Amino acid sequence: MSAPLPNLLVLSGGDVADQLEGNRAECLDVVRRAYLAHDAGSSVNPQSAFLRFPHQPRSRIISLPAYLGGEFDVAGIKWIASFPANRDRGIPRASAVLVLNDAETGYPFACLESSIISAARTAASAVLAAETIVGTRDARRVGIIGTGLIARQVWKFLRDLGWRTGGFRLFDLDRAAADRFGAALTEQGAPDVVTVDDAAGAFADCDVVLLTTVAGEPHLHDPALLAHAPVVLHLSLRDLSPEMILAAHNITDDVDHAVRERTSLHLTEQRTGNRGFVHGTLADLLTGRTARPEGTPVIFSPFGLGVLDLAVGKWVHDRVTAQGGGTPVPGFYDAVAS
Ligand SMILES: NC(=O)c1ccc[n+]([C@@H]2O[C@H](COP(=O)([O-])OP(=O)(O)OC[C@H]3O[C@@H](n4cnc5c(N)ncnc54)[C@H](O)[C@@H]3O)[C@@H](O)[C@H]2O)c1
C-alpha cells in the first residue's frame, strides 16, 4: 500500500502579511524559540551560497538551506535576490521564495512568498536582541539609518510589542525616503520624529540605533559615535569600520556565519587576525551565559540564519492551513508517481 502523495500549497505575500498583522508578539516568540533550538544543536544550517554577477556587481541571489528540529522539525531553503537597481524601476530591491520540505519524506509541501517572512524574522531578531540587551522595552530615542523595508518591519515590531520610545531620528541617503518613513511613523502615533542630515545625527542621544542600509563597504568610522554606549542593531552588517567594531561589545547570531563575506565582523577579523572581539551570541544572552557589561556600547550583527526563515515560514504555514487558506496545487506530484 503506497502512502498518499503530499500536496503543495502556495502562499502569497498577502497570505503571509495577513498572519503577521496583529501577531508580531507571537512571531517574536517563534524566533526566540528557533534561536534556542539552534543553540541546543537541533539544527543543520550550512553556509549560505552567494550567486553574484560580474556584469552587475551590486546584485546577488543568496540561497539559505537549513533544517530545524525540536518542536519545528522542518527542512527547506530560502532563495532571496537583492537587486538594488530595482528601486529605479519602482519595484522593491529584494524578492524571495521559501520552500518548506517535509522532514520525513523530503517532499516540498509549501512555497511561500518570502521577502515579508525574511523581513519579519530579521526585524523580530533585532527587537528580541534589543529587549534582551536593554532589559526593558524602553528607549529614550531610536536612531534609524536606512529607512527601507527592514526598518519599516522593525518599527512595526517595536510598535506592536509596546516599546515606550521618546523619539526617532531618521537618516537615509534618499532624504525623501526618510521623510516618507517619518510621516508614516507620526501618523501611527510615534512621538518626536525628525529627519536628520547625516548618520551622526541618528546616533546622537539615541540609545538604540538601527542600521538598515544597503552599504557594501563601511561608511561609519568614528568610534566617538559610540561614546554614549548605545545598543546598535547592525542588520545591514557592512556599515561599521573595524575601529567601531573594536570599540564595542559584539554580539552575533552565529559566529561562523557572520564572520565572512566582507561583513564588518569579517573585515575586523582580517585586521586583527582573530575573532576574540566577538563576545557572544544572542542565544548566549537569552540563556544567561553572558550579559551586557555596564556602560559599554553593544553592536548586534546577526547574519540572518536560514533556520529563522524555516521557523517563521512553518508558523505562517500552520496558521494559514488551520484557516483553510493558501492556494493548493492539486496533483503537483501525480505524474512523478505514475
Ligand atoms: N542580517 C539579516 O538578517 C538581514 C536580513 C534581511 C536584510 N538584511 C539587510 O538589511 C538591509 C536593508 O534591507 P531593506 O530591505 O530594508 O533595503 P531597502 O532597499 O528597502 O532600504 C535600504 C535603505 O537604505 C538607504 N541607504 C543605502 N545606503 C545608505 C547609507 N549609506 N546611509 C543611509 N541610508 C542608506 C537606501 O536609500 C534605502 O532607503 C540590507 O543590507 C539587507 O541585506 C539583513
JSON list of C-alpha atoms in Angstrom, two decimals, residues 218-227 234 239-250 263-269 271-272 277 297 299:
[
{"chain": "A", "resi": 218, "resn": "PRO", "atom": "CA", "xyz": [31.99, 50.65, 5.89]},
{"chain": "A", "resi": 219, "resn": "HIS", "atom": "CA", "xyz": [30.85, 54.28, 5.85]},
{"chain": "A", "resi": 220, "resn": "LEU", "atom": "CA", "xyz": [30.91, 54.87, 9.62]},
{"chain": "A", "resi": 221, "resn": "HIS", "atom": "CA", "xyz": [34.42, 55.10, 11.03]},
{"chain": "A", "resi": 222, "resn": "ASP", "atom": "CA", "xyz": [34.37, 57.21, 14.19]},
{"chain": "A", "resi": 223, "resn": "PRO", "atom": "CA", "xyz": [34.24, 55.26, 17.49]},
{"chain": "A", "resi": 224, "resn": "ALA", "atom": "CA", "xyz": [33.20, 58.55, 19.17]},
{"chain": "A", "resi": 225, "resn": "LEU", "atom": "CA", "xyz": [29.70, 57.85, 17.75]},
{"chain": "A", "resi": 226, "resn": "LEU", "atom": "CA", "xyz": [29.52, 55.09, 20.39]},
{"chain": "A", "resi": 227, "resn": "ALA", "atom": "CA", "xyz": [30.69, 57.22, 23.32]},
{"chain": "A", "resi": 234, "resn": "HIS", "atom": "CA", "xyz": [23.67, 46.35, 12.77]},
{"chain": "A", "resi": 239, "resn": "ASP", "atom": "CA", "xyz": [28.31, 49.74, 7.69]},
{"chain": "A", "resi": 240, "resn": "LEU", "atom": "CA", "xyz": [30.86, 49.87, 10.52]},
{"chain": "A", "resi": 241, "resn": "SER", "atom": "CA", "xyz": [34.64, 50.09, 10.27]},
{"chain": "A", "resi": 242, "resn": "PRO", "atom": "CA", "xyz": [36.82, 47.72, 12.31]},
{"chain": "A", "resi": 243, "resn": "GLU", "atom": "CA", "xyz": [37.65, 50.68, 14.61]},
{"chain": "A", "resi": 244, "resn": "MET", "atom": "CA", "xyz": [33.99, 50.93, 15.56]},
{"chain": "A", "resi": 245, "resn": "ILE", "atom": "CA", "xyz": [33.58, 47.17, 15.97]},
{"chain": "A", "resi": 246, "resn": "LEU", "atom": "CA", "xyz": [36.62, 47.09, 18.24]},
{"chain": "A", "resi": 247, "resn": "ALA", "atom": "CA", "xyz": [35.17, 49.89, 20.38]},
{"chain": "A", "resi": 248, "resn": "ALA", "atom": "CA", "xyz": [32.10, 47.83, 21.32]},
{"chain": "A", "resi": 249, "resn": "HIS", "atom": "CA", "xyz": [30.84, 44.62, 22.91]},
{"chain": "A", "resi": 250, "resn": "ASN", "atom": "CA", "xyz": [29.93, 42.46, 19.89]},
{"chain": "A", "resi": 263, "resn": "THR", "atom": "CA", "xyz": [30.87, 41.88, 6.76]},
{"chain": "A", "resi": 264, "resn": "SER", "atom": "CA", "xyz": [32.26, 44.40, 9.27]},
{"chain": "A", "resi": 265, "resn": "LEU", "atom": "CA", "xyz": [33.00, 41.47, 11.58]},
{"chain": "A", "resi": 266, "resn": "HIS", "atom": "CA", "xyz": [34.90, 39.77, 8.76]},
{"chain": "A", "resi": 267, "resn": "LEU", "atom": "CA", "xyz": [36.93, 42.91, 8.00]},
{"chain": "A", "resi": 268, "resn": "THR", "atom": "CA", "xyz": [37.75, 43.14, 11.71]},
{"chain": "A", "resi": 269, "resn": "GLU", "atom": "CA", "xyz": [38.93, 39.53, 11.76]},
{"chain": "A", "resi": 271, "resn": "ARG", "atom": "CA", "xyz": [42.53, 43.31, 10.59]},
{"chain": "A", "resi": 272, "resn": "THR", "atom": "CA", "xyz": [43.17, 41.60, 13.93]},
{"chain": "A", "resi": 277, "resn": "PHE", "atom": "CA", "xyz": [36.38, 40.70, 19.54]},
{"chain": "A", "resi": 297, "resn": "PRO", "atom": "CA", "xyz": [28.25, 50.07, 23.62]},
{"chain": "A", "resi": 299, "resn": "ILE", "atom": "CA", "xyz": [26.69, 46.01, 18.50]}
]
